[in-house]
Amino acid sequence: MPNHQPPLTLPEADRAAAAPPPLAAWRAQFPVLSQQIHGHALAYLDNAATTHMPLAVMEAMRRFETHERANIHRGVHTLSQRATDAFEQARATLKRFIGADAGHELVFTSGTTESLNLVAQGLWGAGPGQAWLRPGDRIISTGLEHHANLVPWQHAARMSGAELVVLRPDAQGRLQQDALAALLTPRTRVLAITASANATGERPPYEAMLAMARQAGALTVLDAAQAVGHGMPALSALACDFMAFSGHKMYGPMGIGVLAGRRDALERLHPLRLGGDMVEDVSYERAIYAALPARLEGGTPNVAGAVGLAAAATFIDRIGRAAIDGHLHALRAQAVAGLSALPGVTVLAPHATQAALVSFVADQVHPHDIGTLLDERGIAVRTGHHCAQPLHDHFGLGPTTRASFALYNSAEEVERLIAAVARALEMLR
Ligand code: PMP
């Protein structure tokens, strides 16, 4: 069996040291970082949108493409078997990474958006009499969600005749358990909630909320896109029926992601992609769908992406999620302190100390202008609504500026961010 994970050579002494983190060794894994942008060292602070890939991930994908590439599940020839093994080994690695147990299955998708669409459409797609969602049922989503965990539910409600109810955050952007309790009814069939809000960094009490919804008889959906690379509980410890995430936000490739969940819940989903690889038996008149996970993986999958995603999971675990999180929380605390001290700057959700990002607004200054001036200094941040427009409306805010951190970011980069924002505000006011 080929080894898909080249060794990550961190000196033992560095690994043992709790503080400071061995940043130089971590950064050396990410060649993209050692470039100049507009004459300045790149400070890449757009990690909530997409993180970069370490050499270990690229090497795993290069090896697959060089030695094993073939279509999976169909061939008797050696390469096809190697590719199938690589794909299934990636599935097993990722199941371990998220803490799945024997009652769970893991399906590869193109990313969080496809995973959430697969759930939302799968729950009404079987049609009248068969579907989980029926007229008069209730779907609950929350006011913190990325559009990917809201728009598919709007569509599911329209198609099934169910109603969509949004659990509103309070004025600080927090979700309250008693507010959820007030929305749960015997007809509540779904709760779809984020594990970490990409626009503010808010971490809702999702463990308790998933449990409350399951207790009420609903299927529970967790958007883990911003959480899976961090200190999340094991899937087996959560009352979670479906969990979605993307490779490119956890040091893995783009175009690959996961829908994991309880087997019996996944079996309820009508497949989104019908065709080859997802059928057991086909005649001109009808098809018998295959068992999980193939049933939900119609068509040729992104095998190299799956291999790369598994390598990213291994990379994260070799460094350690606790070590990464400690570093990220320290960077966020430093950024919140520095930015809040600037005149006319308001940080969103300042209480969210477990966040790996910071979003802020500045009086009289448009975020796009801040973002453009930061880019001139080599600092990459994101400006806009971050695909969470209703949350910004809830706050009565327009677009914001968001800096988001990954394990390779440094305190020095955060200092540069704060100084560059201060300078931008002086120039723009
Ligand atoms: N949910 C959250 C919380 C996100 O942050 C994102 C990406 N910004 C998504 C869903 C969508 O992920 P993708 O674009 O990889 O499908």
CSV table of C-alpha atoms and ligand atoms in Angstrom, one decimal:
chain,number,residue,atom,x,y,z
A,1,MET,CA,0.0,0.0,0.0
A,2,PRO,CA,1.6,3.3,-1.0
A,3,ASN,CA,2.2,5.8,1.7
A,4,HIS,CA,0.2,9.0,1.0
A,5,GLN,CA,1.7,11.0,3.8
A,6,PRO,CA,5.3,12.1,3.6
A,7,PRO,CA,6.8,12.8,7.0
A,8,LEU,CA,6.4,16.2,8.4
A,9,THR,CA,9.8,17.0,9.8
A,10,LEU,CA,9.2,19.2,12.9
A,11,PRO,CA,12.0,19.1,15.4
A,12,GLU,CA,11.0,17.1,18.5
A,13,ALA,CA,12.1,20.0,20.7
A,14,ASP,CA,9.8,22.4,18.8
A,15,ARG,CA,6.9,20.0,19.0
A,16,ALA,CA,7.4,19.6,22.7
A,17,ALA,CA,7.4,23.4,23.4
A,18,ALA,CA,3.9,24.6,24.1
A,19,ALA,CA,5.0,28.2,23.6
A,20,PRO,CA,6.0,29.8,21.4
A,21,PRO,CA,4.8,27.7,18.5
A,22,PRO,CA,7.5,26.5,16.0
A,23,LEU,CA,6.2,28.9,13.5
A,24,ALA,CA,9.3,28.7,11.2
A,25,ALA,CA,8.9,25.0,10.8
A,26,TRP,CA,5.1,25.4,10.2
A,27,ARG,CA,5.6,28.1,7.7
A,28,ALA,CA,8.3,26.2,5.8
A,29,GLN,CA,5.6,23.8,4.8
A,30,PHE,CA,3.8,26.5,2.9
A,31,PRO,CA,5.9,27.8,0.0
A,32,VAL,CA,3.2,30.2,-1.2
A,33,LEU,CA,3.8,32.4,1.8
A,34,SER,CA,7.4,33.3,0.9
A,35,GLN,CA,6.5,35.8,-1.8
A,36,GLN,CA,6.3,39.5,-2.1
A,37,ILE,CA,3.1,41.3,-2.9
A,38,HIS,CA,3.5,45.0,-4.0
A,39,GLY,CA,7.0,44.9,-2.6
A,40,HIS,CA,5.9,43.6,0.8
A,41,ALA,CA,6.1,40.2,2.4
A,42,LEU,CA,2.7,38.5,1.9
A,43,ALA,CA,0.6,38.4,5.1
A,44,TYR,CA,-2.2,36.1,4.1
A,45,LEU,CA,-5.1,36.8,6.5
A,46,ASP,CA,-8.0,35.4,4.4
A,47,ASN,CA,-8.0,31.9,5.8
A,48,ALA,CA,-11.7,31.7,6.6
A,49,ALA,CA,-12.2,31.9,2.8
A,50,THR,CA,-9.4,29.5,1.8
A,51,THR,CA,-6.3,28.3,3.6
A,52,HIS,CA,-3.1,27.4,1.8
A,53,MET,CA,-1.8,23.8,1.3
A,54,PRO,CA,1.3,22.4,2.9
A,55,LEU,CA,3.9,20.5,0.9
A,56,ALA,CA,2.7,17.3,2.5
A,57,VAL,CA,-0.7,17.7,0.9
A,58,MET,CA,0.7,18.6,-2.5
A,59,GLU,CA,3.1,15.7,-2.3
A,60,ALA,CA,0.4,13.3,-1.5
A,61,MET,CA,-1.6,14.5,-4.5
A,62,ARG,CA,1.4,14.5,-6.8
A,63,ARG,CA,2.1,10.9,-5.8
A,64,PHE,CA,-1.4,9.8,-6.5
A,65,GLU,CA,-1.4,11.6,-9.9
A,66,THR,CA,2.0,10.2,-10.8
A,67,HIS,CA,1.6,6.6,-9.8
A,68,GLU,CA,-2.0,5.7,-9.1
A,69,ARG,CA,-4.4,7.8,-11.2
A,70,ALA,CA,-7.2,5.8,-12.7
A,71,ASN,CA,-11.0,5.7,-12.4
A,72,ILE,CA,-12.1,3.9,-9.2
A,73,HIS,CA,-14.6,1.1,-8.4
A,74,ARG,CA,-14.8,-0.1,-12.0
A,75,GLY,CA,-11.6,-1.7,-13.1
A,76,VAL,CA,-9.9,-5.0,-12.5
A,77,HIS,CA,-6.5,-3.5,-13.5
A,78,THR,CA,-3.9,-2.6,-11.0
A,79,LEU,CA,-4.0,1.2,-11.3
A,80,SER,CA,-7.8,1.2,-10.8
A,81,GLN,CA,-7.4,-0.9,-7.7
A,82,ARG,CA,-4.7,1.3,-6.4
A,83,ALA,CA,-6.8,4.4,-7.0
A,84,THR,CA,-9.8,2.7,-5.3
A,85,ASP,CA,-7.6,1.8,-2.3
A,86,ALA,CA,-6.3,5.4,-2.1
A,87,PHE,CA,-9.9,6.8,-2.2
A,88,GLU,CA,-11.1,4.4,0.5
A,89,GLN,CA,-8.0,4.9,2.6
A,90,ALA,CA,-8.7,8.6,2.5
A,91,ARG,CA,-12.3,8.0,3.6
A,92,ALA,CA,-11.1,5.9,6.6
A,93,THR,CA,-8.5,8.6,7.6
A,94,LEU,CA,-11.2,11.3,7.5
A,95,LYS,CA,-13.6,9.2,9.5
A,96,ARG,CA,-11.0,8.9,12.2
A,97,PHE,CA,-10.2,12.6,12.0
A,98,ILE,CA,-13.8,13.7,12.7
A,99,GLY,CA,-14.4,11.0,15.3
A,100,ALA,CA,-17.0,9.0,13.4
A,101,ASP,CA,-18.0,5.6,14.8
A,102,ALA,CA,-19.5,2.4,13.2
A,103,GLY,CA,-22.9,4.1,12.9
A,104,HIS,CA,-21.5,6.8,10.6
A,105,GLU,CA,-20.7,7.0,7.0
A,106,LEU,CA,-18.7,9.6,5.1
A,107,VAL,CA,-19.5,10.8,1.6
A,108,PHE,CA,-17.2,12.8,-0.6
A,109,THR,CA,-18.6,15.9,-2.2
A,110,SER,CA,-17.2,19.0,-3.9
A,111,GLY,CA,-17.4,21.0,-0.6
A,112,THR,CA,-19.7,22.3,2.1
A,113,THR,CA,-22.1,23.9,-0.4
A,114,GLU,CA,-22.7,20.6,-2.2
A,115,SER,CA,-22.9,18.7,1.1
A,116,LEU,CA,-25.6,21.0,2.4
A,117,ASN,CA,-27.5,21.0,-0.9
A,118,LEU,CA,-27.3,17.2,-0.9
A,119,VAL,CA,-29.0,17.1,2.5
A,120,ALA,CA,-31.6,19.9,1.9
A,121,GLN,CA,-32.6,18.5,-1.6
A,122,GLY,CA,-32.2,14.9,-0.4
A,123,LEU,CA,-34.8,15.4,2.3
A,124,TRP,CA,-37.6,16.4,-0.2
A,125,GLY,CA,-36.2,14.9,-3.4
A,126,ALA,CA,-37.8,11.4,-3.0
A,127,GLY,CA,-41.1,13.0,-3.8
A,128,PRO,CA,-44.6,12.8,-2.2
A,129,GLY,CA,-45.1,10.1,0.3
A,130,GLN,CA,-41.4,9.3,0.5
A,131,ALA,CA,-39.8,12.5,1.5
A,132,TRP,CA,-38.7,13.5,5.1
A,133,LEU,CA,-40.1,17.0,4.6
A,134,ARG,CA,-43.8,17.4,4.0
A,135,PRO,CA,-46.2,20.3,3.9
A,136,GLY,CA,-46.7,22.0,7.3
A,137,ASP,CA,-43.3,20.7,8.6
A,138,ARG,CA,-40.8,23.1,10.2
A,139,ILE,CA,-37.2,23.6,9.2
A,140,ILE,CA,-35.1,25.7,11.6
A,141,SER,CA,-32.0,27.5,10.4
A,142,THR,CA,-30.2,30.2,12.3
A,143,GLY,CA,-29.4,33.9,11.7
A,144,LEU,CA,-25.6,33.2,11.8
A,145,GLU,CA,-25.5,31.0,8.8
A,146,HIS,CA,-23.4,31.3,5.6
A,147,HIS,CA,-25.7,31.5,2.6
A,148,ALA,CA,-24.8,27.8,2.0
A,149,ASN,CA,-26.8,26.8,5.1
A,150,LEU,CA,-29.7,29.1,4.4
A,151,VAL,CA,-30.5,29.2,0.7
A,152,PRO,CA,-30.8,25.4,0.3
A,153,TRP,CA,-33.3,25.4,3.1
A,154,GLN,CA,-35.3,28.2,1.6
A,155,HIS,CA,-35.5,26.1,-1.6
A,156,ALA,CA,-36.3,22.9,0.4
A,157,ALA,CA,-39.2,24.8,2.2
A,158,ARG,CA,-40.6,26.0,-1.1
A,159,MET,CA,-40.4,22.6,-2.8
A,160,SER,CA,-41.8,20.6,0.1
A,161,GLY,CA,-44.3,23.0,1.5
A,162,ALA,CA,-42.5,23.1,4.9
A,163,GLU,CA,-42.0,26.4,6.6
A,164,LEU,CA,-38.5,27.8,7.3
A,165,VAL,CA,-38.0,29.5,10.6
A,166,VAL,CA,-34.8,31.4,11.4
A,167,LEU,CA,-33.5,31.3,15.0
A,168,ARG,CA,-32.5,35.0,15.4
A,169,PRO,CA,-29.3,35.9,17.2
A,170,ASP,CA,-29.4,38.5,20.0
A,171,ALA,CA,-28.0,42.0,19.6
A,172,GLN,CA,-24.4,40.7,20.2
A,173,GLY,CA,-24.8,38.0,17.6
A,174,ARG,CA,-25.3,35.1,20.0
A,175,LEU,CA,-27.7,32.2,19.7
A,176,GLN,CA,-29.7,31.5,22.9
A,177,GLN,CA,-30.9,28.0,23.8
A,178,ASP,CA,-34.2,29.2,25.2
A,179,ALA,CA,-35.0,31.0,21.9
A,180,LEU,CA,-34.4,27.7,20.2
A,181,ALA,CA,-36.7,25.9,22.7
A,182,ALA,CA,-39.4,28.3,21.8
A,183,LEU,CA,-39.2,27.4,18.1
A,184,LEU,CA,-39.2,23.6,18.5
A,185,THR,CA,-42.5,22.0,17.7
A,186,PRO,CA,-43.6,18.4,17.1
A,187,ARG,CA,-43.5,19.3,13.4
A,188,THR,CA,-39.9,20.4,13.5
A,189,ARG,CA,-38.1,18.1,11.1
A,190,VAL,CA,-34.7,19.8,10.7
A,191,LEU,CA,-32.3,22.0,12.6
A,192,ALA,CA,-29.5,23.4,10.4
A,193,ILE,CA,-26.8,25.2,12.4
A,194,THR,CA,-23.2,26.4,12.1
A,195,ALA,CA,-20.5,25.3,14.4
A,196,SER,CA,-18.7,28.6,13.9
A,197,ALA,CA,-20.0,31.6,12.1
A,198,ASN,CA,-17.7,32.7,9.2
A,199,ALA,CA,-18.8,36.4,9.4
A,200,THR,CA,-18.2,37.0,13.1
A,201,GLY,CA,-16.4,33.9,14.6
A,202,GLU,CA,-19.3,33.3,16.9
A,203,ARG,CA,-19.4,29.8,18.3
A,204,PRO,CA,-23.0,28.9,19.2
A,205,PRO,CA,-23.7,26.3,21.9
A,206,TYR,CA,-24.3,23.8,19.0
A,207,GLU,CA,-23.8,20.7,21.1
A,208,ALA,CA,-26.8,21.5,23.3
A,209,MET,CA,-28.8,22.8,20.4
A,210,LEU,CA,-28.3,19.7,18.3
A,211,ALA,CA,-29.3,17.6,21.3
A,212,MET,CA,-32.5,19.7,21.9
A,213,ALA,CA,-33.5,19.4,18.3
A,214,ARG,CA,-32.9,15.7,18.2
A,215,GLN,CA,-34.9,15.3,21.3
A,216,ALA,CA,-37.8,17.1,19.5
A,217,GLY,CA,-37.5,14.5,16.7
A,218,ALA,CA,-35.7,16.6,14.1
A,219,LEU,CA,-32.7,15.6,11.9
A,220,THR,CA,-29.8,17.8,12.8
A,221,VAL,CA,-27.3,19.4,10.3
A,222,LEU,CA,-24.0,20.9,11.3
A,223,ASP,CA,-22.1,23.3,9.1
A,224,ALA,CA,-18.5,22.6,10.3
A,225,ALA,CA,-16.7,24.5,7.5
A,226,GLN,CA,-15.1,26.9,9.9
A,227,ALA,CA,-14.7,24.4,12.8
A,228,VAL,CA,-13.5,21.1,11.5
A,229,GLY,CA,-9.8,22.0,11.6
A,230,HIS,CA,-10.1,23.1,15.2
A,231,GLY,CA,-11.0,21.6,18.5
A,232,MET,CA,-14.4,20.2,17.7
A,233,PRO,CA,-15.9,17.4,19.7
A,234,ALA,CA,-15.9,14.0,18.0
A,235,LEU,CA,-18.9,13.4,15.7
A,236,SER,CA,-19.8,10.4,17.8
A,237,ALA,CA,-20.2,12.7,20.8
A,238,LEU,CA,-22.7,15.0,19.1
A,239,ALA,CA,-26.4,14.6,18.4
A,240,CYS,CA,-25.5,15.3,14.8
A,241,ASP,CA,-27.1,13.5,11.9
A,242,PHE,CA,-25.2,15.4,9.1
A,243,MET,CA,-21.9,17.2,9.2
A,244,ALA,CA,-20.6,19.2,6.2
A,245,PHE,CA,-17.1,20.7,5.6
A,246,SER,CA,-14.7,21.7,2.8
A,247,GLY,CA,-11.1,20.7,2.1
A,248,HIS,CA,-9.9,24.1,1.2
A,249,LYS,CA,-10.6,25.6,4.6
A,250,MET,CA,-8.5,23.0,6.4
A,251,TYR,CA,-5.2,23.1,4.5
A,252,GLY,CA,-6.6,20.8,1.8
A,253,PRO,CA,-7.4,21.1,-1.9
A,254,MET,CA,-10.3,23.0,-3.4
A,255,GLY,CA,-13.2,21.1,-5.0
A,256,ILE,CA,-13.3,18.4,-2.4
A,257,GLY,CA,-15.4,18.2,0.8
A,258,VAL,CA,-17.4,15.9,3.0
A,259,LEU,CA,-20.9,15.0,4.1
A,260,ALA,CA,-20.6,12.8,7.1
A,261,GLY,CA,-23.4,11.5,9.2
A,262,ARG,CA,-25.4,8.8,10.7
A,263,ARG,CA,-26.0,5.9,8.3
A,264,ASP,CA,-29.7,5.8,8.9
A,265,ALA,CA,-30.0,9.6,8.3
A,266,LEU,CA,-27.8,9.5,5.1
A,267,GLU,CA,-30.0,6.6,3.9
A,268,ARG,CA,-33.0,9.0,4.0
A,269,LEU,CA,-31.4,11.3,1.4
A,270,HIS,CA,-32.5,11.1,-2.2
A,271,PRO,CA,-29.2,11.2,-4.2
A,272,LEU,CA,-28.4,14.6,-5.8
A,273,ARG,CA,-26.3,13.1,-8.6
A,274,LEU,CA,-28.0,10.3,-10.5
A,275,GLY,CA,-26.0,8.2,-13.0
A,276,GLY,CA,-22.9,6.0,-13.0
A,277,ASP,CA,-21.3,4.5,-9.9
A,278,MET,CA,-24.4,5.1,-7.7
A,279,VAL,CA,-26.5,2.2,-9.0
A,280,GLU,CA,-26.8,-1.5,-8.2
A,281,ASP,CA,-28.9,-2.6,-11.2
A,282,VAL,CA,-30.3,-0.6,-14.1
A,283,SER,CA,-32.9,-1.4,-16.8
A,284,TYR,CA,-34.3,1.0,-19.4
A,285,GLU,CA,-37.3,1.5,-17.1
A,286,ARG,CA,-35.8,1.8,-13.6
A,287,ALA,CA,-32.7,1.8,-11.4
A,288,ILE,CA,-31.9,0.3,-8.1
A,289,TYR,CA,-29.6,2.6,-6.2
A,290,ALA,CA,-26.4,1.3,-4.6
A,291,ALA,CA,-25.8,1.2,-0.9
A,292,LEU,CA,-24.0,4.0,0.9
A,293,PRO,CA,-21.6,5.6,0.4
A,294,ALA,CA,-21.7,5.0,-3.4
A,295,ARG,CA,-25.4,5.8,-3.5
A,296,LEU,CA,-24.6,9.5,-2.8
A,297,GLU,CA,-21.4,9.7,-4.9
A,298,GLY,CA,-22.7,9.5,-8.5
A,299,GLY,CA,-20.1,10.1,-11.2
A,300,THR,CA,-16.3,10.1,-11.1
A,301,PRO,CA,-15.2,11.7,-7.8
A,302,ASN,CA,-12.2,14.0,-7.2
A,303,VAL,CA,-9.9,11.2,-6.1
A,304,ALA,CA,-6.7,13.3,-5.9
A,305,GLY,CA,-8.7,15.8,-3.9
A,306,ALA,CA,-9.8,13.1,-1.4
A,307,VAL,CA,-6.2,11.9,-1.1
A,308,GLY,CA,-5.1,15.5,-0.5
A,309,LEU,CA,-7.8,16.1,2.0
A,310,ALA,CA,-6.8,13.1,4.0
A,311,ALA,CA,-3.2,14.3,3.9
A,312,ALA,CA,-4.4,17.6,5.3
A,313,ALA,CA,-6.2,15.9,8.2
A,314,THR,CA,-3.0,14.0,9.0
A,315,PHE,CA,-1.0,17.1,8.7
A,316,ILE,CA,-3.3,18.9,11.2
A,317,ASP,CA,-3.2,16.0,13.6
A,318,ARG,CA,0.6,15.8,13.5
A,319,ILE,CA,0.8,19.4,14.6
A,320,GLY,CA,-2.1,19.0,17.0
A,321,ARG,CA,-5.4,20.8,17.0
A,322,ALA,CA,-4.9,22.1,20.5
A,323,ALA,CA,-1.6,23.7,19.6
A,324,ILE,CA,-3.1,25.2,16.5
A,325,ASP,CA,-6.1,26.6,18.3
A,326,GLY,CA,-4.0,28.1,21.1
A,327,HIS,CA,-2.0,29.9,18.5
A,328,LEU,CA,-5.1,31.1,16.6
A,329,HIS,CA,-6.9,32.3,19.7
A,330,ALA,CA,-3.8,34.3,20.7
A,331,LEU,CA,-3.6,36.0,17.3
A,332,ARG,CA,-7.4,36.8,17.4
A,333,ALA,CA,-7.0,38.3,20.9
A,334,GLN,CA,-4.1,40.4,19.7
A,335,ALA,CA,-6.0,41.6,16.7
A,336,VAL,CA,-9.2,42.4,18.7
A,337,ALA,CA,-7.1,44.4,21.3
A,338,GLY,CA,-5.2,46.4,18.6
A,339,LEU,CA,-8.2,47.1,16.3
A,340,SER,CA,-10.6,48.0,19.1
A,341,ALA,CA,-8.1,50.6,20.3
A,342,LEU,CA,-8.2,52.4,16.9
A,343,PRO,CA,-10.6,55.5,16.8
A,344,GLY,CA,-14.0,54.7,15.4
A,345,VAL,CA,-13.4,51.0,14.9
A,346,THR,CA,-16.0,48.4,16.2
A,347,VAL,CA,-15.1,44.8,16.3
A,348,LEU,CA,-18.0,42.3,15.8
A,349,ALA,CA,-18.6,39.7,18.5
A,350,PRO,CA,-15.7,40.8,20.7
A,351,HIS,CA,-16.8,38.2,23.2
A,352,ALA,CA,-16.0,35.3,20.8
A,353,THR,CA,-12.6,34.4,22.3
A,354,GLN,CA,-12.5,31.0,20.6
A,355,ALA,CA,-12.7,32.5,17.2
A,356,ALA,CA,-9.9,32.3,14.6
A,357,LEU,CA,-11.0,35.5,12.8
A,358,VAL,CA,-11.9,39.1,13.5
A,359,SER,CA,-14.4,41.2,11.6
A,360,PHE,CA,-14.7,45.0,12.1
A,361,VAL,CA,-16.2,48.2,10.8
A,362,ALA,CA,-14.8,51.7,10.9
A,363,ASP,CA,-16.8,54.9,11.0
A,364,GLN,CA,-16.9,56.8,7.7
A,365,VAL,CA,-14.7,54.4,5.9
A,366,HIS,CA,-15.7,51.7,3.4
A,367,PRO,CA,-14.2,48.2,3.9
A,368,HIS,CA,-13.3,47.9,0.3
A,369,ASP,CA,-11.1,50.9,0.6
A,370,ILE,CA,-9.4,49.5,3.7
A,371,GLY,CA,-8.9,46.1,1.9
A,372,THR,CA,-7.4,47.8,-1.1
A,373,LEU,CA,-4.9,49.8,1.0
A,374,LEU,CA,-4.0,46.7,3.0
A,375,ASP,CA,-3.3,44.8,-0.2
A,376,GLU,CA,-0.9,47.5,-1.3
A,377,ARG,CA,1.0,46.6,1.9
A,378,GLY,CA,0.9,42.9,1.1
A,379,ILE,CA,-1.8,42.1,3.6
A,380,ALA,CA,-4.7,39.9,2.3
A,381,VAL,CA,-8.0,40.4,4.1
A,382,ARG,CA,-11.6,39.9,2.9
A,383,THR,CA,-14.2,42.7,2.7
A,384,GLY,CA,-17.9,42.4,2.1
A,385,HIS,CA,-20.8,40.4,3.5
A,386,HIS,CA,-18.9,37.1,3.7
A,387,CYS,CA,-21.9,35.3,2.2
A,388,ALA,CA,-23.9,36.1,5.3
A,389,GLN,CA,-25.9,39.1,4.2
A,390,PRO,CA,-28.9,38.5,6.5
A,391,LEU,CA,-26.7,38.6,9.6
A,392,HIS,CA,-25.3,42.0,8.5
A,393,ASP,CA,-28.8,43.2,8.0
A,394,HIS,CA,-29.6,41.9,11.5
A,395,PHE,CA,-26.8,44.0,12.9
A,396,GLY,CA,-27.9,47.0,10.8
A,397,LEU,CA,-24.4,46.9,9.2
A,398,GLY,CA,-23.1,47.1,5.6
A,399,PRO,CA,-20.0,45.2,4.6
A,400,THR,CA,-17.2,44.5,7.1
A,401,THR,CA,-13.5,43.8,6.9
A,402,ARG,CA,-12.4,40.4,8.0
A,403,ALA,CA,-9.0,39.1,9.0
A,404,SER,CA,-8.8,35.4,9.5
A,405,PHE,CA,-5.9,33.3,10.8
A,406,ALA,CA,-4.2,30.0,10.1
A,407,LEU,CA,-1.5,28.2,11.8
A,408,TYR,CA,1.2,29.9,9.7
A,409,ASN,CA,0.3,33.4,10.7
A,410,SER,CA,2.4,35.3,13.2
A,411,ALA,CA,2.1,38.0,15.8
A,412,GLU,CA,4.2,40.2,13.6
A,413,GLU,CA,1.7,39.9,10.8
A,414,VAL,CA,-1.1,40.9,13.2
A,415,GLU,CA,1.0,43.9,14.2
A,416,ARG,CA,1.3,44.8,10.5
A,417,LEU,CA,-2.4,44.4,10.1
A,418,ILE,CA,-3.2,46.8,13.0
A,419,ALA,CA,-0.6,49.4,11.8
A,420,ALA,CA,-1.9,49.2,8.2
A,421,VAL,CA,-5.5,49.6,9.3
A,422,ALA,CA,-4.5,52.6,11.4
A,423,ARG,CA,-2.7,54.1,8.5
A,424,ALA,CA,-5.6,53.4,6.1
A,425,LEU,CA,-8.1,55.1,8.4
A,426,GLU,CA,-5.8,58.2,8.6
A,427,MET,CA,-5.6,58.3,4.8
A,428,LEU,CA,-9.3,57.7,4.1
A,429,ARG,CA,-10.9,60.0,6.7
B,1,PMP,N1,-20.3,27.5,5.5
B,1,PMP,C1,-19.4,28.3,6.1
B,1,PMP,C2,-19.5,28.5,7.6
B,1,PMP,C3,-18.3,28.8,5.3
B,1,PMP,O1,-17.4,29.6,5.9
B,1,PMP,C4,-18.3,28.5,3.9
B,1,PMP,C5,-17.2,29.1,3.1
B,1,PMP,N2,-17.0,30.5,3.3
B,1,PMP,C6,-19.2,27.7,3.4
B,1,PMP,C7,-20.2,27.2,4.2
B,1,PMP,C8,-19.2,27.3,1.9
B,1,PMP,O2,-18.1,26.5,1.7
B,1,PMP,P1,-17.6,26.1,0.2
B,1,PMP,O3,-17.6,27.4,-0.6
B,1,PMP,O4,-16.3,25.5,0.4
B,1,PMP,O5,-18.7,25.2,-0.3
